[in-house]
Amino acid sequence: MNIFYNKEGIGDTLIVSLRDIELSSRTFETKKNVTRIFDEKSNITAGYNIFEASTVLSFSGHGPIKLTEELVAEVNRVIQESGFSESIEVDLSPKFVVGYVQEKEKHPNADKLNICKVDVGTETLQIVCGAPNVEAGQKVVVAKVGAVMPSGLVIKDAELRGVPSSGMICSAKELALPNAPQEKGILVLEESAKVGEEFSA
């Protein structure tokens, strides 16, 4: 689940994004100031738009909004008070974490890509990485599936040249860190960084 707010761009509307669905089967239902977006065939909910959001919810920020238990509870309250019965469940674990590159091997179908096994504390992820400086033994910043990059890109499970990839090893530029180098390359952290901990600039 990701939440976005851009009052200047689209007005006082909170966008609650749960999952992608096919555009051809997407449909809508509106009750009071809430619109549910869902798949017409499966009835699976893709998300909600909450209109006049600042009058019914307590939040601040622009662009991606940080999820908290309190905000999720408020969103559920507004959705249910509008007449929908659904309750949203959210994974609030950190999406930007310190990872340790355990293994690196060349991608069989792409010269500039590598397949990395990255320990993020709770699990080991397979991530396809195109950075020229990635190496086994590094501590790095991993954007897990569900993370929203500063650019607005949402990280999803993907397949790159036939190889599954779950997450992204980040550069300083992708993380919008101040004075980030312009040349390509991931951000390599100090050895003292603790695997699995949330990364904050």
PDB file of N, CA, C and O in Angstrom, residues 10-56:
ATOM      1  N   ILE A  10      -3.627  17.788  -8.233  1.00  0.00           N
ATOM      2  CA  ILE A  10      -4.925  17.135  -8.451  1.00  0.00           C
ATOM      3  C   ILE A  10      -5.983  17.548  -7.430  1.00  0.00           C
ATOM      4  O   ILE A  10      -7.068  16.984  -7.402  1.00  0.00           O
ATOM      5  N   GLY A  11      -5.657  18.514  -6.593  1.00  0.00           N
ATOM      6  CA  GLY A  11      -6.639  18.964  -5.608  1.00  0.00           C
ATOM      7  C   GLY A  11      -6.511  18.212  -4.291  1.00  0.00           C
ATOM      8  O   GLY A  11      -5.566  17.449  -4.069  1.00  0.00           O
ATOM      9  N   ASP A  12      -7.483  18.405  -3.427  1.00  0.00           N
ATOM     10  CA  ASP A  12      -7.445  17.874  -2.065  1.00  0.00           C
ATOM     11  C   ASP A  12      -7.894  16.407  -2.045  1.00  0.00           C
ATOM     12  O   ASP A  12      -8.924  16.050  -1.475  1.00  0.00           O
ATOM     13  N   THR A  13      -7.109  15.564  -2.711  1.00  0.00           N
ATOM     14  CA  THR A  13      -7.449  14.141  -2.868  1.00  0.00           C
ATOM     15  C   THR A  13      -6.287  13.274  -2.402  1.00  0.00           C
ATOM     16  O   THR A  13      -5.161  13.452  -2.864  1.00  0.00           O
ATOM     17  N   LEU A  14      -6.574  12.350  -1.509  1.00  0.00           N
ATOM     18  CA  LEU A  14      -5.579  11.371  -1.078  1.00  0.00           C
ATOM     19  C   LEU A  14      -5.748  10.120  -1.936  1.00  0.00           C
ATOM     20  O   LEU A  14      -6.842   9.568  -2.020  1.00  0.00           O
ATOM     21  N   ILE A  15      -4.663   9.689  -2.573  1.00  0.00           N
ATOM     22  CA  ILE A  15      -4.699   8.510  -3.429  1.00  0.00           C
ATOM     23  C   ILE A  15      -4.117   7.339  -2.648  1.00  0.00           C
ATOM     24  O   ILE A  15      -2.963   7.379  -2.224  1.00  0.00           O
ATOM     25  N   VAL A  16      -4.932   6.319  -2.450  1.00  0.00           N
ATOM     26  CA  VAL A  16      -4.510   5.105  -1.742  1.00  0.00           C
ATOM     27  C   VAL A  16      -4.344   4.004  -2.788  1.00  0.00           C
ATOM     28  O   VAL A  16      -5.316   3.557  -3.389  1.00  0.00           O
ATOM     29  N   SER A  17      -3.087   3.614  -3.023  1.00  0.00           N
ATOM     30  CA  SER A  17      -2.784   2.610  -4.049  1.00  0.00           C
ATOM     31  C   SER A  17      -2.450   1.279  -3.393  1.00  0.00           C
ATOM     32  O   SER A  17      -1.518   1.188  -2.598  1.00  0.00           O
ATOM     33  N   LEU A  18      -3.223   0.240  -3.720  1.00  0.00           N
ATOM     34  CA  LEU A  18      -3.028  -1.081  -3.130  1.00  0.00           C
ATOM     35  C   LEU A  18      -2.327  -2.043  -4.063  1.00  0.00           C
ATOM     36  O   LEU A  18      -1.451  -2.796  -3.655  1.00  0.00           O
ATOM     37  N   ARG A  19      -2.718  -2.057  -5.337  1.00  0.00           N
ATOM     38  CA  ARG A  19      -2.121  -2.990  -6.304  1.00  0.00           C
ATOM     39  C   ARG A  19      -2.494  -2.534  -7.708  1.00  0.00           C
ATOM     40  O   ARG A  19      -3.418  -1.744  -7.898  1.00  0.00           O
ATOM     41  N   ASP A  20      -1.758  -3.068  -8.692  1.00  0.00           N
ATOM     42  CA  ASP A  20      -2.055  -2.795 -10.097  1.00  0.00           C
ATOM     43  C   ASP A  20      -3.107  -3.771 -10.597  1.00  0.00           C
ATOM     44  O   ASP A  20      -3.104  -4.939 -10.203  1.00  0.00           O
ATOM     45  N   ILE A  21      -3.986  -3.285 -11.445  1.00  0.00           N
ATOM     46  CA  ILE A  21      -4.923  -4.158 -12.143  1.00  0.00           C
ATOM     47  C   ILE A  21      -4.965  -3.751 -13.611  1.00  0.00           C
ATOM     48  O   ILE A  21      -4.541  -2.651 -13.968  1.00  0.00           O
ATOM     49  N   GLU A  22      -5.479  -4.639 -14.441  1.00  0.00           N
ATOM     50  CA  GLU A  22      -5.561  -4.363 -15.868  1.00  0.00           C
ATOM     51  C   GLU A  22      -6.489  -3.164 -16.124  1.00  0.00           C
ATOM     52  O   GLU A  22      -7.586  -3.094 -15.575  1.00  0.00           O
ATOM     53  N   LEU A  23      -6.008  -2.252 -16.961  1.00  0.00           N
ATOM     54  CA  LEU A  23      -6.790  -1.054 -17.273  1.00  0.00           C
ATOM     55  C   LEU A  23      -8.126  -1.414 -17.918  1.00  0.00           C
ATOM     56  O   LEU A  23      -9.151  -0.779 -17.654  1.00  0.00           O
ATOM     57  N   SER A  24      -8.135  -2.470 -18.722  1.00  0.00           N
ATOM     58  CA  SER A  24      -9.343  -2.832 -19.467  1.00  0.00           C
ATOM     59  C   SER A  24     -10.480  -3.307 -18.559  1.00  0.00           C
ATOM     60  O   SER A  24     -11.655  -3.225 -18.936  1.00  0.00           O
ATOM     61  N   SER A  25     -10.150  -3.815 -17.353  1.00  0.00           N
ATOM     62  CA  SER A  25     -11.204  -4.300 -16.457  1.00  0.00           C
ATOM     63  C   SER A  25     -11.367  -3.425 -15.220  1.00  0.00           C
ATOM     64  O   SER A  25     -12.032  -3.802 -14.270  1.00  0.00           O
ATOM     65  N   ARG A  26     -10.768  -2.242 -15.257  1.00  0.00           N
ATOM     66  CA  ARG A  26     -10.845  -1.333 -14.115  1.00  0.00           C
ATOM     67  C   ARG A  26     -12.190  -0.606 -14.093  1.00  0.00           C
ATOM     68  O   ARG A  26     -12.672  -0.151 -15.123  1.00  0.00           O
ATOM     69  N   THR A  27     -12.796  -0.554 -12.925  1.00  0.00           N
ATOM     70  CA  THR A  27     -14.056   0.171 -12.786  1.00  0.00           C
ATOM     71  C   THR A  27     -14.081   0.882 -11.429  1.00  0.00           C
ATOM     72  O   THR A  27     -13.153   0.730 -10.624  1.00  0.00           O
ATOM     73  N   PHE A  28     -15.138   1.667 -11.186  1.00  0.00           N
ATOM     74  CA  PHE A  28     -15.170   2.558 -10.028  1.00  0.00           C
ATOM     75  C   PHE A  28     -16.528   2.512  -9.343  1.00  0.00           C
ATOM     76  O   PHE A  28     -17.551   2.245  -9.971  1.00  0.00           O
ATOM     77  N   GLU A  29     -16.505   2.801  -8.058  1.00  0.00           N
ATOM     78  CA  GLU A  29     -17.745   2.975  -7.301  1.00  0.00           C
ATOM     79  C   GLU A  29     -17.498   4.082  -6.277  1.00  0.00           C
ATOM     80  O   GLU A  29     -16.494   4.058  -5.560  1.00  0.00           O
ATOM     81  N   THR A  30     -18.423   5.049  -6.217  1.00  0.00           N
ATOM     82  CA  THR A  30     -18.253   6.185  -5.307  1.00  0.00           C
ATOM     83  C   THR A  30     -19.360   6.208  -4.265  1.00  0.00           C
ATOM     84  O   THR A  30     -20.543   6.033  -4.587  1.00  0.00           O
ATOM     85  N   LYS A  31     -18.944   6.374  -3.009  1.00  0.00           N
ATOM     86  CA  LYS A  31     -19.871   6.557  -1.898  1.00  0.00           C
ATOM     87  C   LYS A  31     -19.382   7.749  -1.078  1.00  0.00           C
ATOM     88  O   LYS A  31     -18.232   7.769  -0.636  1.00  0.00           O
ATOM     89  N   LYS A  32     -20.263   8.734  -0.946  1.00  0.00           N
ATOM     90  CA  LYS A  32     -19.910   9.976  -0.251  1.00  0.00           C
ATOM     91  C   LYS A  32     -18.644  10.557  -0.879  1.00  0.00           C
ATOM     92  O   LYS A  32     -18.613  10.814  -2.073  1.00  0.00           O
ATOM     93  N   ASN A  33     -17.568  10.744  -0.086  1.00  0.00           N
ATOM     94  CA  ASN A  33     -16.366  11.376  -0.635  1.00  0.00           C
ATOM     95  C   ASN A  33     -15.246  10.369  -0.916  1.00  0.00           C
ATOM     96  O   ASN A  33     -14.072  10.727  -0.962  1.00  0.00           O
ATOM     97  N   VAL A  34     -15.619   9.092  -1.099  1.00  0.00           N
ATOM     98  CA  VAL A  34     -14.622   8.042  -1.351  1.00  0.00           C
ATOM     99  C   VAL A  34     -14.983   7.286  -2.636  1.00  0.00           C
ATOM    100  O   VAL A  34     -16.131   6.874  -2.819  1.00  0.00           O
ATOM    101  N   THR A  35     -14.001   7.114  -3.496  1.00  0.00           N
ATOM    102  CA  THR A  35     -14.165   6.294  -4.698  1.00  0.00           C
ATOM    103  C   THR A  35     -13.283   5.062  -4.593  1.00  0.00           C
ATOM    104  O   THR A  35     -12.087   5.166  -4.315  1.00  0.00           O
ATOM    105  N   ARG A  36     -13.898   3.910  -4.779  1.00  0.00           N
ATOM    106  CA  ARG A  36     -13.150   2.644  -4.796  1.00  0.00           C
ATOM    107  C   ARG A  36     -12.847   2.284  -6.241  1.00  0.00           C
ATOM    108  O   ARG A  36     -13.739   2.320  -7.097  1.00  0.00           O
ATOM    109  N   ILE A  37     -11.572   1.947  -6.516  1.00  0.00           N
ATOM    110  CA  ILE A  37     -11.160   1.488  -7.831  1.00  0.00           C
ATOM    111  C   ILE A  37     -10.933  -0.011  -7.725  1.00  0.00           C
ATOM    112  O   ILE A  37     -10.195  -0.465  -6.845  1.00  0.00           O
ATOM    113  N   PHE A  38     -11.575  -0.802  -8.599  1.00  0.00           N
ATOM    114  CA  PHE A  38     -11.459  -2.250  -8.467  1.00  0.00           C
ATOM    115  C   PHE A  38     -11.560  -2.948  -9.816  1.00  0.00           C
ATOM    116  O   PHE A  38     -11.926  -2.336 -10.830  1.00  0.00           O
ATOM    117  N   ASP A  39     -11.218  -4.233  -9.817  1.00  0.00           N
ATOM    118  CA  ASP A  39     -11.282  -5.056 -11.011  1.00  0.00           C
ATOM    119  C   ASP A  39     -12.703  -5.580 -11.173  1.00  0.00           C
ATOM    120  O   ASP A  39     -13.235  -6.236 -10.279  1.00  0.00           O
ATOM    121  N   GLU A  40     -13.301  -5.274 -12.306  1.00  0.00           N
ATOM    122  CA  GLU A  40     -14.701  -5.627 -12.559  1.00  0.00           C
ATOM    123  C   GLU A  40     -14.915  -7.138 -12.556  1.00  0.00           C
ATOM    124  O   GLU A  40     -15.961  -7.622 -12.129  1.00  0.00           O
ATOM    125  N   LYS A  41     -13.906  -7.898 -12.981  1.00  0.00           N
ATOM    126  CA  LYS A  41     -14.059  -9.349 -13.088  1.00  0.00           C
ATOM    127  C   LYS A  41     -13.852 -10.041 -11.744  1.00  0.00           C
ATOM    128  O   LYS A  41     -14.628 -10.908 -11.348  1.00  0.00           O
ATOM    129  N   SER A  42     -12.795  -9.671 -11.037  1.00  0.00           N
ATOM    130  CA  SER A  42     -12.444 -10.368  -9.795  1.00  0.00           C
ATOM    131  C   SER A  42     -12.943  -9.665  -8.537  1.00  0.00           C
ATOM    132  O   SER A  42     -12.938 -10.240  -7.456  1.00  0.00           O
ATOM    133  N   ASN A  43     -13.352  -8.395  -8.680  1.00  0.00           N
ATOM    134  CA  ASN A  43     -13.791  -7.559  -7.558  1.00  0.00           C
ATOM    135  C   ASN A  43     -12.643  -7.227  -6.590  1.00  0.00           C
ATOM    136  O   ASN A  43     -12.866  -6.794  -5.463  1.00  0.00           O
ATOM    137  N   ILE A  44     -11.398  -7.436  -7.024  1.00  0.00           N
ATOM    138  CA  ILE A  44     -10.235  -7.098  -6.196  1.00  0.00           C
ATOM    139  C   ILE A  44     -10.020  -5.591  -6.218  1.00  0.00           C
ATOM    140  O   ILE A  44     -10.039  -4.957  -7.279  1.00  0.00           O
ATOM    141  N   THR A  45      -9.830  -5.014  -5.037  1.00  0.00           N
ATOM    142  CA  THR A  45      -9.652  -3.572  -4.916  1.00  0.00           C
ATOM    143  C   THR A  45      -8.238  -3.164  -5.292  1.00  0.00           C
ATOM    144  O   THR A  45      -7.262  -3.725  -4.802  1.00  0.00           O
ATOM    145  N   ALA A  46      -8.130  -2.165  -6.181  1.00  0.00           N
ATOM    146  CA  ALA A  46      -6.827  -1.623  -6.571  1.00  0.00           C
ATOM    147  C   ALA A  46      -6.452  -0.424  -5.715  1.00  0.00           C
ATOM    148  O   ALA A  46      -5.274  -0.149  -5.493  1.00  0.00           O
ATOM    149  N   GLY A  47      -7.469   0.296  -5.221  1.00  0.00           N
ATOM    150  CA  GLY A  47      -7.172   1.458  -4.398  1.00  0.00           C
ATOM    151  C   GLY A  47      -8.405   2.309  -4.135  1.00  0.00           C
ATOM    152  O   GLY A  47      -9.525   1.942  -4.529  1.00  0.00           O
ATOM    153  N   TYR A  48      -8.172   3.415  -3.462  1.00  0.00           N
ATOM    154  CA  TYR A  48      -9.241   4.362  -3.139  1.00  0.00           C
ATOM    155  C   TYR A  48      -8.755   5.780  -3.394  1.00  0.00           C
ATOM    156  O   TYR A  48      -7.569   6.092  -3.220  1.00  0.00           O
ATOM    157  N   ASN A  49      -9.674   6.638  -3.803  1.00  0.00           N
ATOM    158  CA  ASN A  49      -9.441   8.074  -3.814  1.00  0.00           C
ATOM    159  C   ASN A  49     -10.333   8.687  -2.738  1.00  0.00           C
ATOM    160  O   ASN A  49     -11.549   8.463  -2.739  1.00  0.00           O
ATOM    161  N   ILE A  50      -9.709   9.429  -1.814  1.00  0.00           N
ATOM    162  CA  ILE A  50     -10.464  10.093  -0.752  1.00  0.00           C
ATOM    163  C   ILE A  50     -10.458  11.586  -1.050  1.00  0.00           C
ATOM    164  O   ILE A  50      -9.399  12.235  -1.004  1.00  0.00           O
ATOM    165  N   PHE A  51     -11.630  12.126  -1.370  1.00  0.00           N
ATOM    166  CA  PHE A  51     -11.753  13.538  -1.734  1.00  0.00           C
ATOM    167  C   PHE A  51     -11.943  14.397  -0.481  1.00  0.00           C
ATOM    168  O   PHE A  51     -12.379  13.915   0.560  1.00  0.00           O
ATOM    169  N   GLU A  52     -11.559  15.680  -0.616  1.00  0.00           N
ATOM    170  CA  GLU A  52     -11.587  16.602   0.538  1.00  0.00           C
ATOM    171  C   GLU A  52     -10.817  15.971   1.703  1.00  0.00           C
ATOM    172  O   GLU A  52     -11.233  16.031   2.859  1.00  0.00           O
ATOM    173  N   ALA A  53      -9.681  15.375   1.371  1.00  0.00           N
ATOM    174  CA  ALA A  53      -8.944  14.559   2.330  1.00  0.00           C
ATOM    175  C   ALA A  53      -8.498  15.340   3.563  1.00  0.00           C
ATOM    176  O   ALA A  53      -8.512  14.804   4.681  1.00  0.00           O
ATOM    177  N   SER A  54      -8.087  16.581   3.385  1.00  0.00           N
ATOM    178  CA  SER A  54      -7.563  17.349   4.518  1.00  0.00           C
ATOM    179  C   SER A  54      -8.638  17.665   5.551  1.00  0.00           C
ATOM    180  O   SER A  54      -8.319  18.022   6.689  1.00  0.00           O
ATOM    181  N   THR A  55      -9.907  17.513   5.184  1.00  0.00           N
ATOM    182  CA  THR A  55     -10.987  17.801   6.131  1.00  0.00           C
ATOM    183  C   THR A  55     -11.383  16.575   6.953  1.00  0.00           C
ATOM    184  O   THR A  55     -12.070  16.708   7.962  1.00  0.00           O
ATOM    185  N   VAL A  56     -10.940  15.389   6.529  1.00  0.00           N
ATOM    186  CA  VAL A  56     -11.352  14.164   7.233  1.00  0.00           C
ATOM    187  C   VAL A  56     -10.177  13.336   7.751  1.00  0.00           C
ATOM    188  O   VAL A  56     -10.376  12.373   8.481  1.00  0.00           O
TER     189      VAL A  56
END
